[in-house]
């Protein structure tokens, strides 16, 4: 095992050998195996945004098998999806790629000022499907956030007892925040800290902007002159907010963007010491050949290979 992987595993000293083995499986799979970096394909958007919005731009993606095949062919570390998508392919692709079961989900059929997520899968489902871990979304900033914190505490306890990895999607949103504030640097750093305190092994957050949402936080950022001018500065600060880099933090790929925009963001994550990306719409909404090319470039950046901006 590579020294970097041993170092990362040493950060999780309270976990049992089963959980550490599954975390090692994630870190030692795919093109980035042994580097300490992760690229995960997540496909919960069909539930979260609706099938047409998610898959019409690339119709083969309506088929759950398409996503297993894309994750495997591109050399991703893992594939994450809700119960239905994993059940539709777990047997056919058993053992070919680590799986993460997304155990809660939300839809956009009702516009909610304070969203929450329904429990749509279980730890037992994850074990039955051969998953290495569970994924769970929380919404810091929502009036219903405390309910979600309590739910993940219970899920995380059961998952860890059964040797599974806990991945928390920590997406700040709700009536407590402005729309701009959802990606503010102080809010994203806070959301990442909350996920770490809730026991996540891997934390997924959005890329932060330079905006500061909270007046009290602004005073500290200005007084202490915390560097946040560049995206790599902000990534570095979010990593610092997760136990000074002793938790794995990966960043959302966001809505579909041009290759140039995506690759510039990946360079900033790499330069800022981020652990990788979870790339959904920017992969499966492209034709397969284009997605494979983009994912290859992303992984080469995380491997330290030079891809200058054009």
mmCIF file of C-alpha atoms in Angstrom, residues 2-147:
data_model
loop_
_atom_site.group_PDB
_atom_site.id
_atom_site.type_symbol
_atom_site.label_atom_id
_atom_site.label_comp_id
_atom_site.label_asym_id
_atom_site.label_seq_id
_atom_site.Cartn_x
_atom_site.Cartn_y
_atom_site.Cartn_z
ATOM 1 C CA UNK A 2 1.264 3.473 -0.887
ATOM 2 C CA UNK A 3 2.461 5.641 2.030
ATOM 3 C CA UNK A 4 -0.114 8.335 1.207
ATOM 4 C CA UNK A 5 -2.978 5.850 1.585
ATOM 5 C CA UNK A 6 -1.585 4.606 4.898
ATOM 6 C CA UNK A 7 -1.387 8.218 6.081
ATOM 7 C CA UNK A 8 -5.016 8.911 5.140
ATOM 8 C CA UNK A 9 -6.228 5.729 6.838
ATOM 9 C CA UNK A 10 -4.359 6.756 10.007
ATOM 10 C CA UNK A 11 -6.703 9.755 10.347
ATOM 11 C CA UNK A 12 -9.634 7.429 11.077
ATOM 12 C CA UNK A 13 -8.316 5.730 14.190
ATOM 13 C CA UNK A 14 -11.722 5.122 15.779
ATOM 14 C CA UNK A 15 -12.945 2.997 12.866
ATOM 15 C CA UNK A 16 -12.994 -0.777 12.665
ATOM 16 C CA UNK A 17 -10.936 -2.795 10.168
ATOM 17 C CA UNK A 18 -13.966 -3.319 7.927
ATOM 18 C CA UNK A 19 -14.505 0.408 7.421
ATOM 19 C CA UNK A 20 -10.803 1.028 6.852
ATOM 20 C CA UNK A 21 -10.724 -1.807 4.314
ATOM 21 C CA UNK A 22 -13.615 -0.261 2.374
ATOM 22 C CA UNK A 23 -12.008 3.182 2.518
ATOM 23 C CA UNK A 24 -8.802 1.631 1.205
ATOM 24 C CA UNK A 25 -10.808 -0.022 -1.600
ATOM 25 C CA UNK A 26 -12.027 3.410 -2.673
ATOM 26 C CA UNK A 27 -8.576 4.952 -2.539
ATOM 27 C CA UNK A 28 -6.906 2.043 -4.338
ATOM 28 C CA UNK A 29 -9.339 1.684 -7.233
ATOM 29 C CA UNK A 30 -9.262 3.154 -10.728
ATOM 30 C CA UNK A 31 -6.826 5.429 -12.478
ATOM 31 C CA UNK A 32 -6.083 7.417 -9.325
ATOM 32 C CA UNK A 33 -5.375 4.347 -7.197
ATOM 33 C CA UNK A 34 -2.748 5.018 -4.549
ATOM 34 C CA UNK A 35 -2.550 8.778 -5.134
ATOM 35 C CA UNK A 36 -4.878 9.831 -2.310
ATOM 36 C CA UNK A 37 -7.127 11.511 -4.878
ATOM 37 C CA UNK A 38 -10.686 10.560 -5.801
ATOM 38 C CA UNK A 39 -12.978 11.003 -8.783
ATOM 39 C CA UNK A 40 -16.449 9.610 -8.136
ATOM 40 C CA UNK A 41 -19.359 9.411 -10.584
ATOM 41 C CA UNK A 42 -22.631 10.341 -8.812
ATOM 42 C CA UNK A 43 -25.969 9.802 -10.550
ATOM 43 C CA UNK A 44 -28.717 10.867 -8.173
ATOM 44 C CA UNK A 45 -29.894 13.626 -10.508
ATOM 45 C CA UNK A 46 -32.758 11.590 -11.981
ATOM 46 C CA UNK A 47 -34.379 11.645 -8.550
ATOM 47 C CA UNK A 48 -33.156 15.120 -7.624
ATOM 48 C CA UNK A 49 -33.911 16.999 -10.872
ATOM 49 C CA UNK A 50 -36.113 14.670 -12.925
ATOM 50 C CA UNK A 51 -35.245 12.299 -15.783
ATOM 51 C CA UNK A 52 -35.651 14.656 -18.742
ATOM 52 C CA UNK A 53 -33.574 17.422 -17.173
ATOM 53 C CA UNK A 54 -30.926 14.890 -16.268
ATOM 54 C CA UNK A 55 -30.714 12.545 -19.240
ATOM 55 C CA UNK A 56 -32.401 14.014 -22.355
ATOM 56 C CA UNK A 57 -29.177 15.709 -23.483
ATOM 57 C CA UNK A 58 -27.547 12.250 -23.695
ATOM 58 C CA UNK A 59 -30.375 9.672 -24.072
ATOM 59 C CA UNK A 60 -28.243 6.545 -23.410
ATOM 60 C CA UNK A 61 -27.990 7.859 -19.825
ATOM 61 C CA UNK A 62 -31.629 6.941 -19.141
ATOM 62 C CA UNK A 63 -30.293 3.350 -18.823
ATOM 63 C CA UNK A 64 -28.793 2.607 -15.366
ATOM 64 C CA UNK A 65 -26.214 0.295 -16.955
ATOM 65 C CA UNK A 66 -24.787 3.246 -18.900
ATOM 66 C CA UNK A 67 -23.519 4.829 -15.686
ATOM 67 C CA UNK A 68 -21.890 1.668 -14.365
ATOM 68 C CA UNK A 69 -20.117 1.303 -17.706
ATOM 69 C CA UNK A 70 -19.029 4.960 -17.780
ATOM 70 C CA UNK A 71 -17.617 4.814 -14.248
ATOM 71 C CA UNK A 72 -15.740 1.592 -15.014
ATOM 72 C CA UNK A 73 -14.419 2.642 -18.436
ATOM 73 C CA UNK A 74 -13.194 6.014 -17.171
ATOM 74 C CA UNK A 75 -11.410 4.529 -14.164
ATOM 75 C CA UNK A 76 -13.407 6.316 -11.465
ATOM 76 C CA UNK A 77 -12.748 5.397 -7.850
ATOM 77 C CA UNK A 78 -16.440 4.711 -7.236
ATOM 78 C CA UNK A 79 -19.995 5.044 -8.514
ATOM 79 C CA UNK A 80 -22.695 6.560 -6.272
ATOM 80 C CA UNK A 81 -26.449 6.371 -6.907
ATOM 81 C CA UNK A 82 -29.841 5.880 -5.217
ATOM 82 C CA UNK A 83 -31.326 2.466 -4.518
ATOM 83 C CA UNK A 84 -33.131 1.919 -7.828
ATOM 84 C CA UNK A 85 -30.171 2.642 -10.087
ATOM 85 C CA UNK A 86 -27.844 0.438 -8.039
ATOM 86 C CA UNK A 87 -30.344 -2.428 -7.891
ATOM 87 C CA UNK A 88 -30.657 -2.245 -11.683
ATOM 88 C CA UNK A 89 -26.971 -3.046 -12.217
ATOM 89 C CA UNK A 90 -25.253 -4.246 -9.041
ATOM 90 C CA UNK A 91 -25.485 -7.917 -10.024
ATOM 91 C CA UNK A 92 -24.318 -7.370 -13.626
ATOM 92 C CA UNK A 93 -21.280 -5.325 -12.570
ATOM 93 C CA UNK A 94 -20.538 -7.016 -9.239
ATOM 94 C CA UNK A 95 -16.960 -6.469 -8.125
ATOM 95 C CA UNK A 96 -16.025 -4.185 -11.025
ATOM 96 C CA UNK A 97 -16.211 -0.865 -9.194
ATOM 97 C CA UNK A 98 -16.817 0.247 -5.586
ATOM 98 C CA UNK A 99 -20.420 1.350 -5.034
ATOM 99 C CA UNK A 100 -21.872 3.997 -2.723
ATOM 100 C CA UNK A 101 -25.594 3.865 -1.949
ATOM 101 C CA UNK A 102 -27.238 7.296 -1.683
ATOM 102 C CA UNK A 103 -29.617 6.626 1.214
ATOM 103 C CA UNK A 104 -31.606 9.864 1.165
ATOM 104 C CA UNK A 105 -33.010 11.920 -1.699
ATOM 105 C CA UNK A 106 -35.062 15.002 -2.539
ATOM 106 C CA UNK A 107 -37.186 15.969 -5.555
ATOM 107 C CA UNK A 108 -38.025 19.351 -7.080
ATOM 108 C CA UNK A 109 -41.730 18.752 -7.683
ATOM 109 C CA UNK A 110 -42.426 21.182 -4.832
ATOM 110 C CA UNK A 111 -40.512 24.430 -4.411
ATOM 111 C CA UNK A 112 -39.499 24.523 -0.741
ATOM 112 C CA UNK A 113 -37.894 27.374 1.145
ATOM 113 C CA UNK A 114 -36.533 24.870 3.674
ATOM 114 C CA UNK A 115 -35.855 21.549 1.946
ATOM 115 C CA UNK A 116 -35.148 18.213 3.560
ATOM 116 C CA UNK A 117 -34.466 14.721 2.210
ATOM 117 C CA UNK A 118 -36.485 11.528 2.424
ATOM 118 C CA UNK A 119 -34.823 8.339 3.667
ATOM 119 C CA UNK A 120 -34.856 6.195 0.508
ATOM 120 C CA UNK A 121 -32.309 3.483 1.289
ATOM 121 C CA UNK A 122 -30.792 1.737 4.280
ATOM 122 C CA UNK A 123 -27.499 0.407 5.577
ATOM 123 C CA UNK A 124 -28.887 -3.085 5.019
ATOM 124 C CA UNK A 125 -29.576 -2.197 1.367
ATOM 125 C CA UNK A 126 -25.970 -1.065 1.030
ATOM 126 C CA UNK A 127 -24.671 -4.308 2.521
ATOM 127 C CA UNK A 128 -26.975 -6.404 0.321
ATOM 128 C CA UNK A 129 -25.737 -4.636 -2.814
ATOM 129 C CA UNK A 130 -22.056 -5.008 -1.873
ATOM 130 C CA UNK A 131 -21.452 -1.283 -1.394
ATOM 131 C CA UNK A 132 -18.358 0.141 0.266
ATOM 132 C CA UNK A 133 -20.323 2.975 1.818
ATOM 133 C CA UNK A 134 -23.417 5.110 2.108
ATOM 134 C CA UNK A 135 -24.018 8.674 0.919
ATOM 135 C CA UNK A 136 -26.234 11.116 2.810
ATOM 136 C CA UNK A 137 -27.196 14.731 2.056
ATOM 137 C CA UNK A 138 -27.627 17.427 4.682
ATOM 138 C CA UNK A 139 -28.776 21.019 4.103
ATOM 139 C CA UNK A 140 -27.089 23.404 6.559
ATOM 140 C CA UNK A 141 -29.143 26.608 6.416
ATOM 141 C CA UNK A 142 -32.500 24.836 6.187
ATOM 142 C CA UNK A 143 -34.980 25.142 9.060
ATOM 143 C CA UNK A 144 -35.107 21.322 8.897
ATOM 144 C CA UNK A 145 -31.360 20.831 9.197
ATOM 145 C CA UNK A 146 -31.391 19.476 12.776
ATOM 146 C CA UNK A 147 -33.639 16.599 11.692
#
